[in-house]
CSV table of C-alpha atoms and ligand atoms in Angstrom, one decimal:
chain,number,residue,atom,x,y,z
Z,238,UNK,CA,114.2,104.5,119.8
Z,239,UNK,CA,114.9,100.8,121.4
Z,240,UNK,CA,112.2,98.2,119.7
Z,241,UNK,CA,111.6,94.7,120.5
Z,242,UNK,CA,110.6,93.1,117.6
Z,243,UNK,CA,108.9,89.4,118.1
Z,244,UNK,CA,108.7,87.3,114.7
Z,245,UNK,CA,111.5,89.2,113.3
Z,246,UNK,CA,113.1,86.4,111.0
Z,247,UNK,CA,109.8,85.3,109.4
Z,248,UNK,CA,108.4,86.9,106.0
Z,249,UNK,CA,106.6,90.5,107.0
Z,250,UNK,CA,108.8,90.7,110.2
Z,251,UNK,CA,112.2,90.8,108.5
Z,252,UNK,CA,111.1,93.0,105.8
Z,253,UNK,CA,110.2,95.4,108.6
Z,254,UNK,CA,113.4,95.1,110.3
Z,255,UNK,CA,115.2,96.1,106.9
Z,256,UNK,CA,112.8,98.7,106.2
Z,257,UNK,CA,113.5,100.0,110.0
Z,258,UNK,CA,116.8,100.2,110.1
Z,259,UNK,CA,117.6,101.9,106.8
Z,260,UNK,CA,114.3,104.5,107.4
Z,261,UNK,CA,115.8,105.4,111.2
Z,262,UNK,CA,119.4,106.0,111.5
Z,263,UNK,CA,117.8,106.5,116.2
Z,264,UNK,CA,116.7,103.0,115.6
Z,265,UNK,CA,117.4,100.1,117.8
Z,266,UNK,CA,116.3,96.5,117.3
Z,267,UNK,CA,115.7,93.5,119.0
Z,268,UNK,CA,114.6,90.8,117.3
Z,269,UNK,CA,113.1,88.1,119.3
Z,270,UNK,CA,112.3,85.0,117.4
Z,271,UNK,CA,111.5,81.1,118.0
Z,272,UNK,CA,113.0,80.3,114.5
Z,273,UNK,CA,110.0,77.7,113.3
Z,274,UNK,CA,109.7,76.4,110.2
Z,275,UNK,CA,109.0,80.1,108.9
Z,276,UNK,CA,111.5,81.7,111.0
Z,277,UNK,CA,114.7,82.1,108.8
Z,278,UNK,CA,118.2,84.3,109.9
Z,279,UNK,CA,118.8,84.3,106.1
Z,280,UNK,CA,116.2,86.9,105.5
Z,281,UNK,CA,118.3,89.0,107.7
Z,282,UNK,CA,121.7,88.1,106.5
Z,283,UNK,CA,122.3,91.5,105.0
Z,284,UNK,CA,121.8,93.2,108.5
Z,285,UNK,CA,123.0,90.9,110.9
Z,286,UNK,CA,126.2,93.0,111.2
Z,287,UNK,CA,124.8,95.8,112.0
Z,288,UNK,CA,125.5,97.4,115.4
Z,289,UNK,CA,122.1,98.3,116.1
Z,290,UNK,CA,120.1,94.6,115.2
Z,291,UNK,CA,120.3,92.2,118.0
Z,292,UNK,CA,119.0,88.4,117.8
Z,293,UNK,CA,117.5,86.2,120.5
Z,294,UNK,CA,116.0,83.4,120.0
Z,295,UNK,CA,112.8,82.5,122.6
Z,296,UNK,CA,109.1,82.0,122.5
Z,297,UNK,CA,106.4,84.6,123.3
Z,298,UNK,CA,104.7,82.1,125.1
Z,299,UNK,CA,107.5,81.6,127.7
Z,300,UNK,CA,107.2,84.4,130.3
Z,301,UNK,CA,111.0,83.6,131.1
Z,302,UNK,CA,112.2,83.9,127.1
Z,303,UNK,CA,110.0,87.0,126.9
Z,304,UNK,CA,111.3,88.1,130.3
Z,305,UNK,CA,114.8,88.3,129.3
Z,306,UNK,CA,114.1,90.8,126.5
Z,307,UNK,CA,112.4,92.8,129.1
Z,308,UNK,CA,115.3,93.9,131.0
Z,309,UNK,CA,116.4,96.7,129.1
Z,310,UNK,CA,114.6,99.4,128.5
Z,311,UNK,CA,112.1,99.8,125.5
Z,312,UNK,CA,110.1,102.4,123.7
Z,313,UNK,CA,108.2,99.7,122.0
Z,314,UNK,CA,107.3,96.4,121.3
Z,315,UNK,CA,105.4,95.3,117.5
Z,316,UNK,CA,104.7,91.9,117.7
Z,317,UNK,CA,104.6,90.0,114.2
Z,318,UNK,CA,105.1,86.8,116.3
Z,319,UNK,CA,102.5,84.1,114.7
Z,320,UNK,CA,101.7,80.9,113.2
Z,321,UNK,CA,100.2,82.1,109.4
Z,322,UNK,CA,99.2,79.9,107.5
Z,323,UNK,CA,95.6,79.4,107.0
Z,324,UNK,CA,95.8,75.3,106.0
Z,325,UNK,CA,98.0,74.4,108.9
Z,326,UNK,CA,95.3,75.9,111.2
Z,327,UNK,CA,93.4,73.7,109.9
Z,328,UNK,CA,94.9,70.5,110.2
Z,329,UNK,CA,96.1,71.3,113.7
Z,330,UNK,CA,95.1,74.3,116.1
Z,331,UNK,CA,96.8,74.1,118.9
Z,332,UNK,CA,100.6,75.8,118.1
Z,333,UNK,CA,97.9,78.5,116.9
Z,334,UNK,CA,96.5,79.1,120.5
Z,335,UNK,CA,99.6,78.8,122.0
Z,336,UNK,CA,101.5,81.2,120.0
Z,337,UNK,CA,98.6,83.8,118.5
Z,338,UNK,CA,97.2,83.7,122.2
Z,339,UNK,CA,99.4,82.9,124.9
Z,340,UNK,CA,102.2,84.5,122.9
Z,341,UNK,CA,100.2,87.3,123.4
Z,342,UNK,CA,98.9,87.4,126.6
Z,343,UNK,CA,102.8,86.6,127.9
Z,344,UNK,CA,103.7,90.0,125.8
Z,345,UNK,CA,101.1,92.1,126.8
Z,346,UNK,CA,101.4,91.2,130.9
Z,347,UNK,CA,105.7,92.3,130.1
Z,348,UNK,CA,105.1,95.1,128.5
Z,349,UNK,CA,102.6,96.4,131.3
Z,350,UNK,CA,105.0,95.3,134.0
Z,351,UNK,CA,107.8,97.1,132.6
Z,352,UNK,CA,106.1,100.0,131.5
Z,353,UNK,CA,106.6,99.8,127.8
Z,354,UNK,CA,105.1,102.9,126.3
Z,355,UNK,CA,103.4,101.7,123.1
Z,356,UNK,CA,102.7,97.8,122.2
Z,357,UNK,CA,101.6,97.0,118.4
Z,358,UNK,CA,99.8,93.9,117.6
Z,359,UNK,CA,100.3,93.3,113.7
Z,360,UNK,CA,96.7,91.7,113.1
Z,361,UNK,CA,94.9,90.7,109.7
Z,362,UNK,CA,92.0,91.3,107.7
Z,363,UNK,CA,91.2,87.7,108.0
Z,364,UNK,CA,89.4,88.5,112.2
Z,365,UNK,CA,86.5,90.0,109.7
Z,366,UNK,CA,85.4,86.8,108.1
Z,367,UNK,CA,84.5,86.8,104.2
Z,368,UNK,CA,82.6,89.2,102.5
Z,369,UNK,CA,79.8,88.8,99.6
Z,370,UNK,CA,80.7,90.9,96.3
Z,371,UNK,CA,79.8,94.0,97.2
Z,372,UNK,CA,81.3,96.0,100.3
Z,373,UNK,CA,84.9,96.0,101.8
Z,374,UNK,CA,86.0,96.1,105.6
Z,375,UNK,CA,86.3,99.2,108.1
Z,376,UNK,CA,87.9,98.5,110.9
Z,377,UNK,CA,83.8,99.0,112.8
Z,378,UNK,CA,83.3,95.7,111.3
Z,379,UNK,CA,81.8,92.6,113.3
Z,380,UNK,CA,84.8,89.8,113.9
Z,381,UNK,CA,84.0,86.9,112.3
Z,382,UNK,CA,87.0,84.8,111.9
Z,383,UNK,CA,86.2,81.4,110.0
Z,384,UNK,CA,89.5,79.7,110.1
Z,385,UNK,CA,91.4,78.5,114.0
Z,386,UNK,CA,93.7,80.5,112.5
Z,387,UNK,CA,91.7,83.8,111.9
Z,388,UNK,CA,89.6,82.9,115.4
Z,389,UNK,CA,93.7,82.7,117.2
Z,390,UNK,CA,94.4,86.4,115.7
Z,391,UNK,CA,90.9,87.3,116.7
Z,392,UNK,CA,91.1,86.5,120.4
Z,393,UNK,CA,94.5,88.1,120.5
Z,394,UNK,CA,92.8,91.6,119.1
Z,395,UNK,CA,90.5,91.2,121.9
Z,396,UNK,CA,93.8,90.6,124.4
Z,397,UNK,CA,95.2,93.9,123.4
Z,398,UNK,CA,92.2,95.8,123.3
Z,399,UNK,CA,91.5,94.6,126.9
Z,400,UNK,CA,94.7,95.8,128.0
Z,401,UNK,CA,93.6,99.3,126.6
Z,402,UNK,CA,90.9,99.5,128.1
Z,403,UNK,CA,91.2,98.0,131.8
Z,404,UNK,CA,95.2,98.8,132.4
Z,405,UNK,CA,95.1,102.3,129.8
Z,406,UNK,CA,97.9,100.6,128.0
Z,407,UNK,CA,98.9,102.5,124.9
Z,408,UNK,CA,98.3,99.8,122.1
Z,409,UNK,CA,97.7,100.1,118.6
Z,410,UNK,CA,96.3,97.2,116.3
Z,411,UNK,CA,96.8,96.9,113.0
Z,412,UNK,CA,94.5,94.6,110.2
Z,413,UNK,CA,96.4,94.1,106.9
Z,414,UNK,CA,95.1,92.7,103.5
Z,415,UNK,CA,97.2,89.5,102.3
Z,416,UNK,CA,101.2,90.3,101.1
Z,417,UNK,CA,103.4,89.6,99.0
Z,418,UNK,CA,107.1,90.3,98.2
Z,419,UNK,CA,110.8,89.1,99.1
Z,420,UNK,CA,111.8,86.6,101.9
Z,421,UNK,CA,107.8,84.8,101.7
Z,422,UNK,CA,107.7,81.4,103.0
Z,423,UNK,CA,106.7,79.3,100.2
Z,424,UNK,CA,103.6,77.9,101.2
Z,425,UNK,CA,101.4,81.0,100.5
Z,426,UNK,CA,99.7,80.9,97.2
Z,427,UNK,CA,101.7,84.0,95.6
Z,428,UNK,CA,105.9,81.9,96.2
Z,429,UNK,CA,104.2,78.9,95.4
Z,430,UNK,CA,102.6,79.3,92.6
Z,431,UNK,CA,105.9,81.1,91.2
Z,432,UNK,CA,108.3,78.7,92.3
Z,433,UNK,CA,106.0,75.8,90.6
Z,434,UNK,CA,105.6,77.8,87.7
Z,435,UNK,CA,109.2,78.2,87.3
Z,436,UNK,CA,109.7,74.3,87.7
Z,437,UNK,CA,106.7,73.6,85.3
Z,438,UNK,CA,105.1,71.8,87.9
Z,439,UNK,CA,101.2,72.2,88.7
Z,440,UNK,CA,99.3,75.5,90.2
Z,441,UNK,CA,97.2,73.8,92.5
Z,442,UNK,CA,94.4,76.0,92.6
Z,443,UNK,CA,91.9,75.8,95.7
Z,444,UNK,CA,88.0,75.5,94.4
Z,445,UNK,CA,87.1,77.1,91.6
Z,446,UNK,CA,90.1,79.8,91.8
Z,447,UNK,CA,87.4,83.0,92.2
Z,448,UNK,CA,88.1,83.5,95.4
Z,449,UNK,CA,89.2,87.1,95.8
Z,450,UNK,CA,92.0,88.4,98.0
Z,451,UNK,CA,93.2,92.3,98.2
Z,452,UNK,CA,97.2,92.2,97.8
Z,453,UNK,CA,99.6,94.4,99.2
Z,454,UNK,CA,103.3,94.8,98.7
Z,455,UNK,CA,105.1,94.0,101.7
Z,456,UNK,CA,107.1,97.3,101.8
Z,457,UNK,CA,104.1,99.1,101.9
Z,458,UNK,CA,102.9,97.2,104.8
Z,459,UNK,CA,106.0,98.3,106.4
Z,460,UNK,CA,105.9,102.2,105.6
Z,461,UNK,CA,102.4,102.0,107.1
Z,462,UNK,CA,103.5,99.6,110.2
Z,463,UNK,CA,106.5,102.4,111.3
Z,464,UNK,CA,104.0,105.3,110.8
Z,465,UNK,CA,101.3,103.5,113.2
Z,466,UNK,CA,104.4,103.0,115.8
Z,467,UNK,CA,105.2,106.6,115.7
Z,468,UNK,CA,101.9,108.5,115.5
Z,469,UNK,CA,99.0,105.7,115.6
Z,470,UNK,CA,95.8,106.9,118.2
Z,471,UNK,CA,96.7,104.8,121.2
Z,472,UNK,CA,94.1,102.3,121.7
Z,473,UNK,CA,92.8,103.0,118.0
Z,474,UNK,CA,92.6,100.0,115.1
Z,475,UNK,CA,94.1,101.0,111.6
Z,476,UNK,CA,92.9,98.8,108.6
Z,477,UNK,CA,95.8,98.2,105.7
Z,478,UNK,CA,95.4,97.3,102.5
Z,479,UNK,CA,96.7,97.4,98.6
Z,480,UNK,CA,93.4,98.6,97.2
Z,481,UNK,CA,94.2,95.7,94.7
Z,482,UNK,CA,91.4,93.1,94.7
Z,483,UNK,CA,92.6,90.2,92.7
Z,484,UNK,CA,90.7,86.4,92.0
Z,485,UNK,CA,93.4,83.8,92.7
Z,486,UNK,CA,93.1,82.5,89.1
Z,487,UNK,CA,94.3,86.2,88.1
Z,488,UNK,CA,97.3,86.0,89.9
Z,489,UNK,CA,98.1,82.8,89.0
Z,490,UNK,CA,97.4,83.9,85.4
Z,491,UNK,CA,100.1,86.5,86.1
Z,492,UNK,CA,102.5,84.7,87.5
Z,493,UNK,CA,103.0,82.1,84.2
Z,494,UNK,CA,103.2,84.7,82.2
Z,495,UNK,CA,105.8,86.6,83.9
Z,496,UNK,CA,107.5,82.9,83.9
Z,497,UNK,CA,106.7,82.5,80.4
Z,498,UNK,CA,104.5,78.9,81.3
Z,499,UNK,CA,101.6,77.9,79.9
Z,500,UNK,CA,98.0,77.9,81.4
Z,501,UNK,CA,97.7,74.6,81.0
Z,502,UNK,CA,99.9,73.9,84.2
Z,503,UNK,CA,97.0,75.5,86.2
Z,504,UNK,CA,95.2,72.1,88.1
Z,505,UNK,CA,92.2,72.7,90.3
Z,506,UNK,CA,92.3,70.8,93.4
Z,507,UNK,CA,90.4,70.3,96.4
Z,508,UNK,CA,88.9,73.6,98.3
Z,509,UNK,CA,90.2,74.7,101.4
Z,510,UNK,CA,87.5,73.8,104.2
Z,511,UNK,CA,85.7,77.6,105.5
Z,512,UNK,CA,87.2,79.4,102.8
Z,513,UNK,CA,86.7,82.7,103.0
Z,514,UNK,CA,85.0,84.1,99.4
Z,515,UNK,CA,86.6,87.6,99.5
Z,516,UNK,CA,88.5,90.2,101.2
Z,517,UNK,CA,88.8,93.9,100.8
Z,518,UNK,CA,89.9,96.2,103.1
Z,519,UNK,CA,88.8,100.3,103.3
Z,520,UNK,CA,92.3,101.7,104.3
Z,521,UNK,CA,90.5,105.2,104.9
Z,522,UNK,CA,91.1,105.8,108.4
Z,523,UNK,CA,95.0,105.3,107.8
Z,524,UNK,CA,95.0,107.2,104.7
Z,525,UNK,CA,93.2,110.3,106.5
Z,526,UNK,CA,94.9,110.1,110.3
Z,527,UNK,CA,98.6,108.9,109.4
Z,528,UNK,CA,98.5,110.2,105.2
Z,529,UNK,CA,99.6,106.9,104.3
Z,530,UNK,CA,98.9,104.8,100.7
Z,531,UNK,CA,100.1,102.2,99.0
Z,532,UNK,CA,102.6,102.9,96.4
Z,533,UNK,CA,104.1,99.6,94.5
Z,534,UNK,CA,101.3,98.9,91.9
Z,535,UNK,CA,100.9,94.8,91.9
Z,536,UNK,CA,101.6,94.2,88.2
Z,537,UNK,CA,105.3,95.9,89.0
Z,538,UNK,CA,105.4,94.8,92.5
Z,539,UNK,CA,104.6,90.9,91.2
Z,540,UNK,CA,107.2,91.1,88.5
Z,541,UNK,CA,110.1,92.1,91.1
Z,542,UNK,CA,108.7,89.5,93.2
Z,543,UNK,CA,109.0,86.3,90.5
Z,544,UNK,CA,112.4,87.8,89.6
Z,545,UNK,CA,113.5,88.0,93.5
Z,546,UNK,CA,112.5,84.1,93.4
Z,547,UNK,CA,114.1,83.2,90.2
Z,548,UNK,CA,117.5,84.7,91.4
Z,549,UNK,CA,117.7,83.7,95.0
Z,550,UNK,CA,118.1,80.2,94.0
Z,551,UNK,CA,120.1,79.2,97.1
Z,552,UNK,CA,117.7,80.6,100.0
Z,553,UNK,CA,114.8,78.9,98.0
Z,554,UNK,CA,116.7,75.8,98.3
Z,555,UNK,CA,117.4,76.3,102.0
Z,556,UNK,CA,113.9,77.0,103.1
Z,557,UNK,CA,112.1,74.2,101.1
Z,558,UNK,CA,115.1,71.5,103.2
Z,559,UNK,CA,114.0,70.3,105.9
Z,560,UNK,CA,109.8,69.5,106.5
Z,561,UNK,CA,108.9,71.4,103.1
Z,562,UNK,CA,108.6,68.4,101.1
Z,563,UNK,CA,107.0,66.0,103.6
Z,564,UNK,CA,104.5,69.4,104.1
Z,565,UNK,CA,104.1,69.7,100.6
Z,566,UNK,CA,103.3,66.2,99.8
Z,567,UNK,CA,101.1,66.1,103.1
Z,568,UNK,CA,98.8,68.7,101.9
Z,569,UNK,CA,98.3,68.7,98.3
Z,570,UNK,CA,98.2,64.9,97.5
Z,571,UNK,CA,95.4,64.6,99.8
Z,572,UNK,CA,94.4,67.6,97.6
Z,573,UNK,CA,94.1,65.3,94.6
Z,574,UNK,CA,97.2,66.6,93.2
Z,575,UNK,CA,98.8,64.3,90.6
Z,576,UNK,CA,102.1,65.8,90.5
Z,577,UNK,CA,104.3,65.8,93.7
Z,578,UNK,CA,107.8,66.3,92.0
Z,579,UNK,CA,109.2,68.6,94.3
Z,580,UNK,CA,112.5,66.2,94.7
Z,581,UNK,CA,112.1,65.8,90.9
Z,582,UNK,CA,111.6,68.9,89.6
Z,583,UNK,CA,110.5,68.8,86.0
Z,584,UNK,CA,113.1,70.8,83.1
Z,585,UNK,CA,111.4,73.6,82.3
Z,586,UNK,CA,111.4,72.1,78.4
Z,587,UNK,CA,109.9,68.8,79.6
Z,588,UNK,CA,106.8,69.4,80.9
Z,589,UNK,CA,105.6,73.2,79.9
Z,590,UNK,CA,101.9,73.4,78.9
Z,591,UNK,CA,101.3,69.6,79.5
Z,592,UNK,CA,99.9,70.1,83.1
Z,593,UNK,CA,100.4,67.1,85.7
Z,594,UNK,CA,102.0,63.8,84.5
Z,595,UNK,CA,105.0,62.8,87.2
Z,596,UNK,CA,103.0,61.1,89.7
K,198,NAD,P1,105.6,84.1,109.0
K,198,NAD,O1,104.9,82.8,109.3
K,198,NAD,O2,106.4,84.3,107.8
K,198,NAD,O3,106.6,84.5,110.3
K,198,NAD,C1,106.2,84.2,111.6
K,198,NAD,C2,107.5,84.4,112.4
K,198,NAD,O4,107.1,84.2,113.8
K,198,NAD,C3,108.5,83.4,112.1
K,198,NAD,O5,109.8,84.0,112.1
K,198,NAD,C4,108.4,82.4,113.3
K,198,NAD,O6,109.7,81.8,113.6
K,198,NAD,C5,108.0,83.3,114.4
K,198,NAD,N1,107.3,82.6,115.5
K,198,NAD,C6,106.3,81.7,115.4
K,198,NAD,N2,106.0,81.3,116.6
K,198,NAD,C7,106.7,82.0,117.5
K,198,NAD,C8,106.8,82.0,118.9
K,198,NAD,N3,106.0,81.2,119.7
K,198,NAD,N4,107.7,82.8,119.5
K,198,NAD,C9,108.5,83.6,118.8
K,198,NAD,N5,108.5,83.6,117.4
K,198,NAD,C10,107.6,82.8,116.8
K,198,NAD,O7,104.5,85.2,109.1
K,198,NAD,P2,104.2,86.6,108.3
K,198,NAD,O8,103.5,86.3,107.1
K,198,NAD,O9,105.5,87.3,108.3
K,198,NAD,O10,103.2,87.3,109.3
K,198,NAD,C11,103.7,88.1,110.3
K,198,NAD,C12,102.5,88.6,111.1
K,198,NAD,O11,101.7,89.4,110.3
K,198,NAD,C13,101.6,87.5,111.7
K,198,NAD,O12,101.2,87.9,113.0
K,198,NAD,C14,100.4,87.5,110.7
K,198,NAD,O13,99.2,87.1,111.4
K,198,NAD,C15,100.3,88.9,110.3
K,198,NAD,N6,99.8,89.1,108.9
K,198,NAD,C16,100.3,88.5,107.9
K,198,NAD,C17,99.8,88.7,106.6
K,198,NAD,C18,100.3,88.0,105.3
K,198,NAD,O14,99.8,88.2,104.3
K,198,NAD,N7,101.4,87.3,105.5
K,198,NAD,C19,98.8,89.7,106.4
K,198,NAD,C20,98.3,90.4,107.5
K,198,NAD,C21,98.8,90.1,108.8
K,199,DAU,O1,94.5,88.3,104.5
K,199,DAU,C1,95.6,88.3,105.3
K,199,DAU,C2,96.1,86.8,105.4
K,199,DAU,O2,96.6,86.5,104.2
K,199,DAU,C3,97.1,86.6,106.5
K,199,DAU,O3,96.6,86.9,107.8
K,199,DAU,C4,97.7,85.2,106.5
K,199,DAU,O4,98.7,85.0,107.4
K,199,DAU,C5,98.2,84.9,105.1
K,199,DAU,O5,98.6,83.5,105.1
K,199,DAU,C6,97.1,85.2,104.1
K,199,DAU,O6,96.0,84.2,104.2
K,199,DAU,P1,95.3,83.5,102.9
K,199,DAU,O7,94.7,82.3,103.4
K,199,DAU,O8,94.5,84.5,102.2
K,199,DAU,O9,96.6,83.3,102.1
K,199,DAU,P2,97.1,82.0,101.2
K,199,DAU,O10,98.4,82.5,100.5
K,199,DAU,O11,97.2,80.8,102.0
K,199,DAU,O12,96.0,81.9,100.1
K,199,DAU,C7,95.6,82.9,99.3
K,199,DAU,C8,94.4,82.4,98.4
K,199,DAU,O13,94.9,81.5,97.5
K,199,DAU,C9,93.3,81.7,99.2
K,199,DAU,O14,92.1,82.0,98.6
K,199,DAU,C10,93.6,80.2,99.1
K,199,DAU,C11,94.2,80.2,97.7
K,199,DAU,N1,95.3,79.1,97.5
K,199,DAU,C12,96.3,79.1,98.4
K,199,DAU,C13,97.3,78.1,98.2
K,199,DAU,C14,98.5,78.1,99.2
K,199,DAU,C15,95.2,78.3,96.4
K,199,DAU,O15,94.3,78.3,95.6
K,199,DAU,N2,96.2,77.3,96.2
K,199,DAU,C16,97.2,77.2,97.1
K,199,DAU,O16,98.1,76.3,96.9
């Protein structure tokens, strides 16, 4: 089985190359990746040897980049390829459409072209919108994405069912909860909030911190993706999610204790504009048609993770060089967060349980 893979070295993508290639001994990948700020050949450090991962570096949204990894043949194509993060969307759109669209759109016209016999577009629960408290997503629900990013992922679900439906294209979309787990770029709230916690520096939280996500491991997410690319219902949608439903100022609650931090480094800051209340996903359809479920409970699944972050010291370093701290700074001080030590970080003696002082 020969697979392009687009987004390889970001956060899910990587994970699903490891996962691949140590599940199918038939398995061929090529990784096609733009390498953006979230893009990362560390994450893939421990398989870059190996005979059967291949590396190019291009953008979906060049027909020509795309084009090149078109020339062999392929059994299938998974694209992962995205800008993901919710607040960047927000302060500017247009990499979003670009990549979440065009990207798209350039993959979807290749793979018909040549033939490709099965595309899957790794989606996200975010296309539904939010929900009130009651009630949880099926994949029959109305799209109402709230964020440019959510609207981006949104349009490209209605790309790829388009190609199902006018050129019979075999496609398969999936919509996962949120993730968590190794190799996360730390801008999410989940290797944030753990790598502050272990610097005793605030845990900006957004709002009143009641906001409800539905966490999944990311290896799970994986298990789930490679089932969908082998026996998925052509054209069908599959839901995914942890069956975990979580507020944010649970987890964050988590995460200093694992770190052994006090509550008191918890600041509320200001809310993220359109943010969506809650998410919960009803993973039935997946669970019946491909007898997948979840299987890292999030209390151990979140301990691994804070430990994978307090001993990869070196790749944290490497991914917060470059823009992280002029991103960091850029989007919580205007936050109204006090503390912006990230080139200072505090000693974990100095500044436990007194909050935000550094200024
Ligand atoms: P990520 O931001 O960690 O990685 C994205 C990867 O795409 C990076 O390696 C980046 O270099 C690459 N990329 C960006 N623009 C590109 C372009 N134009 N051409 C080629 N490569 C490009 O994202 P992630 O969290 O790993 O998410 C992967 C996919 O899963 C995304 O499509 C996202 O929408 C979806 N998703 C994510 C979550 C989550 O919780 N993280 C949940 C559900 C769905
Ligand atoms: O649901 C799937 C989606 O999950 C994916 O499609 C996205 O790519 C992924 O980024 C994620 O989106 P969220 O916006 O839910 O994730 P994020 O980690 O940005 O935020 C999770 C929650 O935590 C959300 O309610 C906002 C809040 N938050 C986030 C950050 C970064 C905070 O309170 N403080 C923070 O500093």
């Amino acid at each position: 089985m020969r697979i392009l893979v687009t987004g390889g070295a970001g956060f899910i993508g990587s994970n699903f190359i490891r996962h691949m290639l140590s599940a199918r001994q038939d398995c061929r990948i090529l990784n096609l990746d733009a390498l953006t700020y979230a893009g990362n050949l560390e994450n893939l450090s421990d398989v870059s040897q190996d005979p059967r991962y291949e590396f190019v570096r291009g953008d979906i949204a060049d027909p020509e980049d795309v084009g090149r990894c078109f020339s062999g043949s392929l059994d299938a194509v998974i694209n992962f390829a995205a800008e993901s993060h919710v607040d960047r969307s927000i302060e500017d759109s247009a990499a979003f459409i670009r990549t979440n669209v065009t990207g798209v759109q350039v993959l979807l016209e290749a793979a018909r072209k040549q033939g490709v016999k099965r595309f899957v577009q790794v989606s996200t629960d975010e296309v539904y919108g939010s929900l009130g408290p009651q009630g949880r997503f099926r994949e029959t629900t109305a799209l109402a994405p709230n964020s440019p990013y959510a609207a981006s992922k949104a349009a490209a679900d209605l790309l790829v069912r388009s190609y199902h439906i006018t050129h019979q294209m075999d496609v398969v979309t999936t919509r996962c909860s949120n993730n968590y787990g190794p190799y996360q770029f730390p801008e999410k709230l989940i290797p944030l909030m753990i790598l502050n916690a272990v610097e005793s520096r605030p845990l900006p939280v957004y709002g009143d911190g009641l906001y409800t996500r539905d966490w999944i491991h990311v290896e799970d997410h994986c298990r789930a993706l490679e089932l969908v690319l082998e026996k998925g219902r052509a054209g069908a949608v599959y839901n995914i999610g942890g069956d975990r439903e979580e507020q944010n100022l649970q987890v964050v609650r988590r995460i200093l204790q694992a770190v052994g931090r006090s509550e008191e480094l918890i600041q509320y800051v200001q809310d993220r504009p359109g943010h969506d209340r809650r998410y919960a996903i009803d993973a039935s359809l997946i669970r019946s048609e491909l007898s997948w479920r979840p299987r890292v409970p999030f209390e151990e699944g979140l301990q691994q993770t804070v430990r994978w972050y307090q001993s990869h010291s070196q790749w944290v370093q490497g991914v917060r060089s470059g823009d992280y701290v002029n991103y960091y700074r850029r989007m919580y001080e205007k936050r109204g967060e006090t503390l912006s030590a990230l080139k200072k970080p505090a000693t974990a003696q100095g500044t436990a349980g007194q909050g935000s002082r550094q200024g």
